PDB file of N, CA and C in Angstrom:
ATOM      1  N   MET A   1      96.729-118.873  31.179  1.00 91.00           N
ATOM      2  CA  MET A   1      95.341-118.472  31.181  1.00 91.00           C
ATOM      3  C   MET A   1      94.761-118.649  32.587  1.00 91.00           C
ATOM      4  N   LYS A   2      93.955-117.704  32.991  1.00 95.00           N
ATOM      5  CA  LYS A   2      93.376-117.696  34.328  1.00 95.00           C
ATOM      6  C   LYS A   2      92.331-118.811  34.452  1.00 95.00           C
ATOM      7  N   SER A   3      92.382-119.544  35.542  1.00 96.00           N
ATOM      8  CA  SER A   3      91.440-120.639  35.783  1.00 96.00           C
ATOM      9  C   SER A   3      90.113-120.102  36.321  1.00 96.00           C
ATOM     10  N   LEU A   4      89.085-120.923  36.243  1.00 96.00           N
ATOM     11  CA  LEU A   4      87.790-120.548  36.798  1.00 96.00           C
ATOM     12  C   LEU A   4      87.913-120.265  38.288  1.00 96.00           C
ATOM     13  N   GLN A   5      88.666-121.077  38.998  1.00 97.00           N
ATOM     14  CA  GLN A   5      88.817-120.891  40.440  1.00 97.00           C
ATOM     15  C   GLN A   5      89.464-119.541  40.767  1.00 97.00           C
ATOM     16  N   GLU A   6      90.448-119.141  39.982  1.00 97.00           N
ATOM     17  CA  GLU A   6      91.092-117.850  40.205  1.00 97.00           C
ATOM     18  C   GLU A   6      90.128-116.707  39.878  1.00 97.00           C
ATOM     19  N   ILE A   7      89.365-116.846  38.809  1.00 98.00           N
ATOM     20  CA  ILE A   7      88.369-115.832  38.463  1.00 98.00           C
ATOM     21  C   ILE A   7      87.348-115.702  39.591  1.00 98.00           C
ATOM     22  N   GLN A   8      86.859-116.821  40.083  1.00 97.00           N
ATOM     23  CA  GLN A   8      85.885-116.796  41.182  1.00 97.00           C
ATOM     24  C   GLN A   8      86.475-116.131  42.425  1.00 97.00           C
ATOM     25  N   ARG A   9      87.697-116.481  42.762  1.00 97.00           N
ATOM     26  CA  ARG A   9      88.347-115.902  43.949  1.00 97.00           C
ATOM     27  C   ARG A   9      88.452-114.390  43.813  1.00 97.00           C
ATOM     28  N   GLN A  10      88.892-113.931  42.651  1.00 98.00           N
ATOM     29  CA  GLN A  10      89.047-112.500  42.445  1.00 98.00           C
ATOM     30  C   GLN A  10      87.702-111.775  42.440  1.00 98.00           C
ATOM     31  N   LEU A  11      86.698-112.355  41.807  1.00 97.00           N
ATOM     32  CA  LEU A  11      85.375-111.728  41.807  1.00 97.00           C
ATOM     33  C   LEU A  11      84.811-111.642  43.220  1.00 97.00           C
ATOM     34  N   GLN A  12      84.922-112.717  43.990  1.00 96.00           N
ATOM     35  CA  GLN A  12      84.400-112.727  45.353  1.00 96.00           C
ATOM     36  C   GLN A  12      85.099-111.697  46.228  1.00 96.00           C
ATOM     37  N   ALA A  13      86.388-111.475  45.981  1.00 97.00           N
ATOM     38  CA  ALA A  13      87.168-110.505  46.760  1.00 97.00           C
ATOM     39  C   ALA A  13      86.947-109.071  46.287  1.00 97.00           C
ATOM     40  N   GLY A  14      86.222-108.909  45.175  1.00 96.00           N
ATOM     41  CA  GLY A  14      86.019-107.573  44.635  1.00 96.00           C
ATOM     42  C   GLY A  14      87.185-107.081  43.797  1.00 96.00           C
ATOM     43  N   ASP A  15      88.070-108.002  43.432  1.00 97.00           N
ATOM     44  CA  ASP A  15      89.238-107.656  42.619  1.00 97.00           C
ATOM     45  C   ASP A  15      88.870-107.731  41.137  1.00 97.00           C
ATOM     46  N   PHE A  16      88.014-106.814  40.708  1.00 97.00           N
ATOM     47  CA  PHE A  16      87.616-106.773  39.306  1.00 97.00           C
ATOM     48  C   PHE A  16      87.471-105.333  38.852  1.00 97.00           C
ATOM     49  N   GLU A  17      87.545-105.176  37.529  1.00 97.00           N
ATOM     50  CA  GLU A  17      87.328-103.875  36.915  1.00 97.00           C
ATOM     51  C   GLU A  17      86.472-104.077  35.675  1.00 97.00           C
ATOM     52  N   PHE A  18      85.793-103.013  35.295  1.00 98.00           N
ATOM     53  CA  PHE A  18      84.894-103.061  34.146  1.00 98.00           C
ATOM     54  C   PHE A  18      85.542-102.384  32.940  1.00 98.00           C
ATOM     55  N   THR A  19      85.268-102.903  31.760  1.00 96.00           N
ATOM     56  CA  THR A  19      85.532-102.114  30.568  1.00 96.00           C
ATOM     57  C   THR A  19      84.498-100.986  30.581  1.00 96.00           C
ATOM     58  N   ARG A  20      84.714 -99.970  29.797  1.00 96.00           N
ATOM     59  CA  ARG A  20      83.761 -98.857  29.728  1.00 96.00           C
ATOM     60  C   ARG A  20      82.376 -99.381  29.331  1.00 96.00           C
ATOM     61  N   HIS A  21      82.358-100.276  28.349  1.00 95.00           N
ATOM     62  CA  HIS A  21      81.092-100.864  27.879  1.00 95.00           C
ATOM     63  C   HIS A  21      80.395-101.622  29.015  1.00 95.00           C
ATOM     64  N   ALA A  22      81.140-102.458  29.719  1.00 97.00           N
ATOM     65  CA  ALA A  22      80.541-103.265  30.784  1.00 97.00           C
ATOM     66  C   ALA A  22      80.008-102.381  31.913  1.00 97.00           C
ATOM     67  N   PHE A  23      80.743-101.325  32.255  1.00 97.00           N
ATOM     68  CA  PHE A  23      80.281-100.429  33.318  1.00 97.00           C
ATOM     69  C   PHE A  23      78.966 -99.762  32.920  1.00 97.00           C
ATOM     70  N   LYS A  24      78.900 -99.297  31.687  1.00 96.00           N
ATOM     71  CA  LYS A  24      77.680 -98.653  31.193  1.00 96.00           C
ATOM     72  C   LYS A  24      76.506 -99.619  31.261  1.00 96.00           C
ATOM     73  N   ARG A  25      76.726-100.860  30.827  1.00 95.00           N
ATOM     74  CA  ARG A  25      75.648-101.856  30.838  1.00 95.00           C
ATOM     75  C   ARG A  25      75.242-102.240  32.264  1.00 95.00           C
ATOM     76  N   ALA A  26      76.199-102.325  33.169  1.00 96.00           N
ATOM     77  CA  ALA A  26      75.873-102.655  34.566  1.00 96.00           C
ATOM     78  C   ALA A  26      74.950-101.591  35.155  1.00 96.00           C
ATOM     79  N   VAL A  27      75.232-100.336  34.863  1.00 97.00           N
ATOM     80  CA  VAL A  27      74.387 -99.246  35.354  1.00 97.00           C
ATOM     81  C   VAL A  27      73.002 -99.326  34.713  1.00 97.00           C
ATOM     82  N   GLU A  28      72.958 -99.488  33.386  1.00 96.00           N
ATOM     83  CA  GLU A  28      71.674 -99.567  32.674  1.00 96.00           C
ATOM     84  C   GLU A  28      70.821-100.731  33.158  1.00 96.00           C
ATOM     85  N   ARG A  29      71.464-101.837  33.470  1.00 96.00           N
ATOM     86  CA  ARG A  29      70.742-103.060  33.830  1.00 96.00           C
ATOM     87  C   ARG A  29      70.622-103.257  35.341  1.00 96.00           C
ATOM     88  N   ASN A  30      71.102-102.263  36.083  1.00 97.00           N
ATOM     89  CA  ASN A  30      71.009-102.292  37.546  1.00 97.00           C
ATOM     90  C   ASN A  30      71.636-103.558  38.133  1.00 97.00           C
ATOM     91  N   ILE A  31      72.841-103.879  37.678  1.00 98.00           N
ATOM     92  CA  ILE A  31      73.595-105.017  38.204  1.00 98.00           C
ATOM     93  C   ILE A  31      74.653-104.462  39.153  1.00 98.00           C
ATOM     94  N   SER A  32      74.545-104.820  40.418  1.00 97.00           N
ATOM     95  CA  SER A  32      75.443-104.261  41.430  1.00 97.00           C
ATOM     96  C   SER A  32      76.722-105.090  41.577  1.00 97.00           C
ATOM     97  N   GLU A  33      77.722-104.473  42.155  1.00 97.00           N
ATOM     98  CA  GLU A  33      78.968-105.197  42.440  1.00 97.00           C
ATOM     99  C   GLU A  33      78.704-106.340  43.417  1.00 97.00           C
ATOM    100  N   GLU A  34      77.786-106.127  44.341  1.00 97.00           N
ATOM    101  CA  GLU A  34      77.444-107.187  45.293  1.00 97.00           C
ATOM    102  C   GLU A  34      76.836-108.389  44.575  1.00 97.00           C
ATOM    103  N   GLU A  35      76.001-108.155  43.582  1.00 98.00           N
ATOM    104  CA  GLU A  35      75.417-109.257  42.818  1.00 98.00           C
ATOM    105  C   GLU A  35      76.494-110.018  42.045  1.00 98.00           C
ATOM    106  N   ILE A  36      77.477-109.311  41.544  1.00 98.00           N
ATOM    107  CA  ILE A  36      78.586-109.974  40.850  1.00 98.00           C
ATOM    108  C   ILE A  36      79.331-110.879  41.824  1.00 98.00           C
ATOM    109  N   LYS A  37      79.591-110.383  43.012  1.00 97.00           N
ATOM    110  CA  LYS A  37      80.278-111.190  44.036  1.00 97.00           C
ATOM    111  C   LYS A  37      79.441-112.421  44.404  1.00 97.00           C
ATOM    112  N   GLU A  38      78.137-112.218  44.581  1.00 97.00           N
ATOM    113  CA  GLU A  38      77.250-113.336  44.923  1.00 97.00           C
ATOM    114  C   GLU A  38      77.228-114.381  43.808  1.00 97.00           C
ATOM    115  N   ALA A  39      77.091-113.929  42.574  1.00 97.00           N
ATOM    116  CA  ALA A  39      77.001-114.842  41.430  1.00 97.00           C
ATOM    117  C   ALA A  39      78.289-115.626  41.236  1.00 97.00           C
ATOM    118  N   SER A  40      79.404-115.053  41.644  1.00 97.00           N
ATOM    119  CA  SER A  40      80.696-115.731  41.444  1.00 97.00           C
ATOM    120  C   SER A  40      80.786-117.044  42.223  1.00 97.00           C
ATOM    121  N   ILE A  41      80.037-117.174  43.276  1.00 96.00           N
ATOM    122  CA  ILE A  41      80.080-118.384  44.102  1.00 96.00           C
ATOM    123  C   ILE A  41      79.604-119.607  43.305  1.00 96.00           C
ATOM    124  N   THR A  42      78.588-119.421  42.471  1.00 94.00           N
ATOM    125  CA  THR A  42      78.010-120.547  41.721  1.00 94.00           C
ATOM    126  C   THR A  42      78.460-120.578  40.267  1.00 94.00           C
ATOM    127  N   MET A  43      79.436-119.769  39.920  1.00 97.00           N
ATOM    128  CA  MET A  43      79.820-119.583  38.527  1.00 97.00           C
ATOM    129  C   MET A  43      80.354-120.826  37.851  1.00 97.00           C
ATOM    130  N   GLU A  44      80.002-120.928  36.569  1.00 97.00           N
ATOM    131  CA  GLU A  44      80.531-121.973  35.705  1.00 97.00           C
ATOM    132  C   GLU A  44      80.803-121.365  34.334  1.00 97.00           C
ATOM    133  N   VAL A  45      81.768-121.931  33.640  1.00 98.00           N
ATOM    134  CA  VAL A  45      82.073-121.476  32.285  1.00 98.00           C
ATOM    135  C   VAL A  45      81.080-122.140  31.341  1.00 98.00           C
ATOM    136  N   ILE A  46      80.355-121.322  30.573  1.00 97.00           N
ATOM    137  CA  ILE A  46      79.406-121.907  29.616  1.00 97.00           C
ATOM    138  C   ILE A  46      79.885-121.760  28.174  1.00 97.00           C
ATOM    139  N   GLU A  47      80.772-120.812  27.917  1.00 97.00           N
ATOM    140  CA  GLU A  47      81.386-120.674  26.593  1.00 97.00           C
ATOM    141  C   GLU A  47      82.809-120.164  26.788  1.00 97.00           C
ATOM    142  N   ASP A  48      83.705-120.665  25.970  1.00 97.00           N
ATOM    143  CA  ASP A  48      85.106-120.259  26.043  1.00 97.00           C
ATOM    144  C   ASP A  48      85.483-119.618  24.710  1.00 97.00           C
ATOM    145  N   TYR A  49      86.196-118.503  24.777  1.00 97.00           N
ATOM    146  CA  TYR A  49      86.597-117.776  23.571  1.00 97.00           C
ATOM    147  C   TYR A  49      88.120-117.600  23.559  1.00 97.00           C
ATOM    148  N   PRO A  50      88.873-118.650  23.254  1.00 95.00           N
ATOM    149  CA  PRO A  50      90.336-118.555  23.301  1.00 95.00           C
ATOM    150  C   PRO A  50      90.921-117.601  22.262  1.00 95.00           C
ATOM    151  N   ASP A  51      90.184-117.336  21.191  1.00 94.00           N
ATOM    152  CA  ASP A  51      90.670-116.456  20.121  1.00 94.00           C
ATOM    153  C   ASP A  51      89.906-115.141  20.079  1.00 94.00           C
ATOM    154  N   ASP A  52      89.422-114.686  21.215  1.00 93.00           N
ATOM    155  CA  ASP A  52      88.666-113.443  21.263  1.00 93.00           C
ATOM    156  C   ASP A  52      89.526-112.271  20.771  1.00 93.00           C
ATOM    157  N   LYS A  53      88.882-111.209  20.340  1.00 88.00           N
ATOM    158  CA  LYS A  53      89.548-110.092  19.653  1.00 88.00           C
ATOM    159  C   LYS A  53      90.760-109.542  20.410  1.00 88.00           C
ATOM    160  N   TYR A  54      90.626-109.223  21.688  1.00 87.00           N
ATOM    161  CA  TYR A  54      91.719-108.592  22.438  1.00 87.00           C
ATOM    162  C   TYR A  54      92.496-109.552  23.329  1.00 87.00           C
ATOM    163  N   SER A  55      91.809-110.537  23.872  1.00 93.00           N
ATOM    164  CA  SER A  55      92.474-111.522  24.735  1.00 93.00           C
ATOM    165  C   SER A  55      91.540-112.714  24.913  1.00 93.00           C
ATOM    166  N   PRO A  56      92.090-113.866  25.282  1.00 96.00           N
ATOM    167  CA  PRO A  56      91.211-115.003  25.563  1.00 96.00           C
ATOM    168  C   PRO A  56      90.184-114.607  26.629  1.00 96.00           C
ATOM    169  N   SER A  57      88.956-115.058  26.462  1.00 97.00           N
ATOM    170  CA  SER A  57      87.916-114.733  27.425  1.00 97.00           C
ATOM    171  C   SER A  57      86.952-115.910  27.535  1.00 97.00           C
ATOM    172  N   CYS A  58      86.005-115.771  28.445  1.00 98.00           N
ATOM    173  CA  CYS A  58      84.976-116.803  28.599  1.00 98.00           C
ATOM    174  C   CYS A  58      83.695-116.159  29.097  1.00 98.00           C
ATOM    175  N   LEU A  59      82.596-116.854  28.861  1.00 98.00           N
ATOM    176  CA  LEU A  59      81.292-116.426  29.339  1.00 98.00           C
ATOM    177  C   LEU A  59      80.923-117.299  30.526  1.00 98.00           C
ATOM    178  N   LEU A  60      80.591-116.638  31.622  1.00 98.00           N
ATOM    179  CA  LEU A  60      80.272-117.326  32.865  1.00 98.00           C
ATOM    180  C   LEU A  60      78.788-117.180  33.185  1.00 98.00           C
ATOM    181  N   LEU A  61      78.257-118.171  33.866  1.00 98.00           N
ATOM    182  CA  LEU A  61      76.892-118.120  34.380  1.00 98.00           C
ATOM    183  C   LEU A  61      76.963-118.274  35.886  1.00 98.00           C
ATOM    184  N   GLY A  62      76.270-117.382  36.581  1.00 98.00           N
ATOM    185  CA  GLY A  62      76.179-117.481  38.034  1.00 98.00           C
ATOM    186  C   GLY A  62      74.823-116.961  38.487  1.00 98.00           C
ATOM    187  N   PHE A  63      74.473-117.271  39.744  1.00 98.00           N
ATOM    188  CA  PHE A  63      73.187-116.860  40.294  1.00 98.00           C
ATOM    189  C   PHE A  63      73.398-116.103  41.603  1.00 98.00           C
ATOM    190  N   THR A  64      72.640-115.024  41.762  1.00 97.00           N
ATOM    191  CA  THR A  64      72.706-114.244  42.994  1.00 97.00           C
ATOM    192  C   THR A  64      71.903-114.949  44.087  1.00 97.00           C
ATOM    193  N   ARG A  65      71.966-114.421  45.287  1.00 96.00           N
ATOM    194  CA  ARG A  65      71.175-114.985  46.393  1.00 96.00           C
ATOM    195  C   ARG A  65      69.680-114.942  46.094  1.00 96.00           C
ATOM    196  N   GLU A  66      69.280-113.931  45.320  1.00 96.00           N
ATOM    197  CA  GLU A  66      67.867-113.788  44.945  1.00 96.00           C
ATOM    198  C   GLU A  66      67.526-114.602  43.692  1.00 96.00           C
ATOM    199  N   GLU A  67      68.465-115.467  43.251  1.00 96.00           N
ATOM    200  CA  GLU A  67      68.292-116.343  42.087  1.00 96.00           C
ATOM    201  C   GLU A  67      68.235-115.574  40.759  1.00 96.00           C
ATOM    202  N   ARG A  68      68.803-114.384  40.741  1.00 97.00           N
ATOM    203  CA  ARG A  68      68.933-113.655  39.474  1.00 97.00           C
ATOM    204  C   ARG A  68      70.086-114.281  38.699  1.00 97.00           C
ATOM    205  N   SER A  69      69.825-114.683  37.469  1.00 97.00           N
ATOM    206  CA  SER A  69      70.881-115.280  36.646  1.00 97.00           C
ATOM    207  C   SER A  69      71.675-114.164  35.982  1.00 97.00           C
ATOM    208  N   LEU A  70      72.990-114.330  35.971  1.00 98.00           N
ATOM    209  CA  LEU A  70      73.866-113.349  35.330  1.00 98.00           C
ATOM    210  C   LEU A  70      74.844-114.047  34.406  1.00 98.00           C
ATOM    211  N   HIS A  71      75.014-113.487  33.229  1.00 98.00           N
ATOM    212  CA  HIS A  71      76.092-113.866  32.328  1.00 98.00           C
ATOM    213  C   HIS A  71      77.158-112.786  32.450  1.00 98.00           C
ATOM    214  N   ILE A  72      78.385-113.209  32.672  1.00 98.00           N
ATOM    215  CA  ILE A  72      79.493-112.263  32.784  1.00 98.00           C
ATOM    216  C   ILE A  72      80.620-112.763  31.897  1.00 98.00           C
ATOM    217  N   GLN A  73      81.011-111.947  30.929  1.00 98.00           N
ATOM    218  CA  GLN A  73      82.151-112.286  30.074  1.00 98.00           C
ATOM    219  C   GLN A  73      83.380-111.618  30.666  1.00 98.00           C
ATOM    220  N   VAL A  74      84.429-112.428  30.879  1.00 98.00           N
ATOM    221  CA  VAL A  74      85.652-111.909  31.493  1.00 98.00           C
ATOM    222  C   VAL A  74      86.877-112.295  30.660  1.00 98.00           C
ATOM    223  N   SER A  75      87.914-111.494  30.796  1.00 97.00           N
ATOM    224  CA  SER A  75      89.194-111.811  30.174  1.00 97.00           C
ATOM    225  C   SER A  75      89.872-112.895  30.994  1.00 97.00           C
ATOM    226  N   ARG A  76      90.590-113.797  30.327  1.00 97.00           N
ATOM    227  CA  ARG A  76      91.308-114.867  31.027  1.00 97.00           C
ATOM    228  C   ARG A  76      92.808-114.569  31.143  1.00 97.00           C
ATOM    229  N   ILE A  77      93.208-113.343  30.827  1.00 95.00           N
ATOM    230  CA  ILE A  77      94.613-112.947  30.951  1.00 95.00           C
ATOM    231  C   ILE A  77      95.001-112.938  32.428  1.00 95.00           C
ATOM    232  N   GLU A  78      96.173-113.478  32.743  1.00 94.00           N
ATOM    233  CA  GLU A  78      96.679-113.460  34.112  1.00 94.00           C
ATOM    234  C   GLU A  78      96.913-112.024  34.551  1.00 94.00           C
ATOM    235  N   SER A  79      96.294-111.627  35.663  1.00 95.00           N
ATOM    236  CA  SER A  79      96.481-110.291  36.225  1.00 95.00           C
ATOM    237  C   SER A  79      95.961-110.288  37.654  1.00 95.00           C
ATOM    238  N   ASP A  80      96.184-109.157  38.340  1.00 96.00           N
ATOM    239  CA  ASP A  80      95.752-109.029  39.733  1.00 96.00           C
ATOM    240  C   ASP A  80      94.254-108.788  39.871  1.00 96.00           C
ATOM    241  N   VAL A  81      93.607-108.473  38.762  1.00 97.00           N
ATOM    242  CA  VAL A  81      92.157-108.244  38.772  1.00 97.00           C
ATOM    243  C   VAL A  81      91.527-108.949  37.583  1.00 97.00           C
ATOM    244  N   VAL A  82      90.241-109.199  37.692  1.00 97.00           N
ATOM    245  CA  VAL A  82      89.483-109.760  36.582  1.00 97.00           C
ATOM    246  C   VAL A  82      88.883-108.594  35.808  1.00 97.00           C
ATOM    247  N   LYS A  83      89.066-108.598  34.502  1.00 97.00           N
ATOM    248  CA  LYS A  83      88.455-107.563  33.664  1.00 97.00           C
ATOM    249  C   LYS A  83      87.120-108.086  33.159  1.00 97.00           C
ATOM    250  N   ILE A  84      86.047-107.387  33.522  1.00 98.00           N
ATOM    251  CA  ILE A  84      84.704-107.734  33.075  1.00 98.00           C
ATOM    252  C   ILE A  84      84.450-107.019  31.757  1.00 98.00           C
ATOM    253  N   ILE A  85      84.197-107.806  30.717  1.00 97.00           N
ATOM    254  CA  ILE A  85      84.012-107.291  29.367  1.00 97.00           C
ATOM    255  C   ILE A  85      82.539-106.984  29.093  1.00 97.00           C
ATOM    256  N   ALA A  86      81.656-107.844  29.562  1.00 96.00           N
ATOM    257  CA  ALA A  86      80.212-107.681  29.344  1.00 96.00           C
ATOM    258  C   ALA A  86      79.475-108.383  30.466  1.00 96.00           C
ATOM    259  N   LEU A  87      78.279-107.924  30.757  1.00 96.00           N
ATOM    260  CA  LEU A  87      77.445-108.605  31.747  1.00 96.00           C
ATOM    261  C   LEU A  87      75.988-108.253  31.493  1.00 96.00           C
ATOM    262  N   TYR A  88      75.146-109.254  31.735  1.00 97.00           N
ATOM    263  CA  TYR A  88      73.719-109.080  31.474  1.00 97.00           C
ATOM    264  C   TYR A  88      72.953-110.229  32.103  1.00 97.00           C
ATOM    265  N   GLU A  89      71.650-110.042  32.185  1.00 96.00           N
ATOM    266  CA  GLU A  89      70.743-111.099  32.623  1.00 96.00           C
ATOM    267  C   GLU A  89      70.300-111.828  31.359  1.00 96.00           C
ATOM    268  N   PRO A  90      70.596-113.130  31.229  1.00 96.00           N
ATOM    269  CA  PRO A  90      70.273-113.839  29.987  1.00 96.00           C
ATOM    270  C   PRO A  90      68.770-113.914  29.728  1.00 96.00           C
ATOM    271  N   ASP A  91      68.414-113.752  28.479  1.00 94.00           N
ATOM    272  CA  ASP A  91      67.023-113.821  28.045  1.00 94.00           C
ATOM    273  C   ASP A  91      66.658-115.284  27.804  1.00 94.00           C
ATOM    274  N   PRO A  92      65.650-115.821  28.514  1.00 92.00           N
ATOM    275  CA  PRO A  92      65.264-117.220  28.329  1.00 92.00           C
ATOM    276  C   PRO A  92      64.807-117.549  26.911  1.00 92.00           C
ATOM    277  N   VAL A  93      64.426-116.545  26.139  1.00 94.00           N
ATOM    278  CA  VAL A  93      64.049-116.770  24.747  1.00 94.00           C
ATOM    279  C   VAL A  93      65.282-117.137  23.922  1.00 94.00           C
ATOM    280  N   GLN A  94      66.443-116.632  24.322  1.00 95.00           N
ATOM    281  CA  GLN A  94      67.682-116.870  23.584  1.00 95.00           C
ATOM    282  C   GLN A  94      68.535-117.994  24.175  1.00 95.00           C
ATOM    283  N   TRP A  95      68.228-118.418  25.404  1.00 96.00           N
ATOM    284  CA  TRP A  95      69.064-119.408  26.096  1.00 96.00           C
ATOM    285  C   TRP A  95      68.230-120.556  26.626  1.00 96.00           C
ATOM    286  N   ILE A  96      68.753-121.752  26.545  1.00 95.00           N
ATOM    287  CA  ILE A  96      68.139-122.939  27.143  1.00 95.00           C
ATOM    288  C   ILE A  96      68.803-123.136  28.497  1.00 95.00           C
ATOM    289  N   ASP A  97      68.004-123.070  29.548  1.00 94.00           N
ATOM    290  CA  ASP A  97      68.510-123.257  30.910  1.00 94.00           C
ATOM    291  C   ASP A  97      69.663-122.297  31.216  1.00 94.00           C
ATOM    292  N   TYR A  98      69.683-121.159  30.547  1.00 94.00           N
ATOM    293  CA  TYR A  98      70.712-120.112  30.698  1.00 94.00           C
ATOM    294  C   TYR A  98      72.111-120.583  30.277  1.00 94.00           C
ATOM    295  N   ARG A  99      72.250-121.808  29.794  1.00 95.00           N
ATOM    296  CA  ARG A  99      73.565-122.391  29.513  1.00 95.00           C
ATOM    297  C   ARG A  99      73.855-122.612  28.026  1.00 95.00           C
ATOM    298  N   ARG A 100      72.823-122.836  27.231  1.00 94.00           N
ATOM    299  CA  ARG A 100      73.032-123.134  25.803  1.00 94.00           C
ATOM    300  C   ARG A 100      72.208-122.176  24.958  1.00 94.00           C
ATOM    301  N   ARG A 101      72.852-121.661  23.923  1.00 92.00           N
ATOM    302  CA  ARG A 101      72.141-120.748  23.024  1.00 92.00           C
ATOM    303  C   ARG A 101      71.093-121.523  22.226  1.00 92.00           C
ATOM    304  N   ARG A 102      69.948-120.908  22.066  1.00 89.00           N
ATOM    305  CA  ARG A 102      68.928-121.487  21.196  1.00 89.00           C
ATOM    306  C   ARG A 102      69.344-121.220  19.756  1.00 89.00           C
ATOM    307  N   ILE A 103      69.054-122.146  18.877  1.00 76.00           N
ATOM    308  CA  ILE A 103      69.452-121.985  17.460  1.00 76.00           C
ATOM    309  C   ILE A 103      68.409-121.198  16.715  1.00 76.00           C
TER     310      ILE A 103
END
């Protein structure tokens, strides 16, 4: 399984690809590749999904230089690129400190 450090390295280098769903959402939500690279610097794993439908994955939290918070779900399968499954700006109504889901 890919480590957080490897995911961060690949994201910072631009070695990532989007699922069709993630690409569509990035366009709709105006999330740029540069923001993904910026957010990867401060990234932390906030949820882990070892039994996810297609492959083990995790939800990451990172912040851009402009302090925009981003949640990025990525596959943890070992590969030359990180596959981005989903990405969005977390809603503070649904998240506590962007890290814990509200019940």
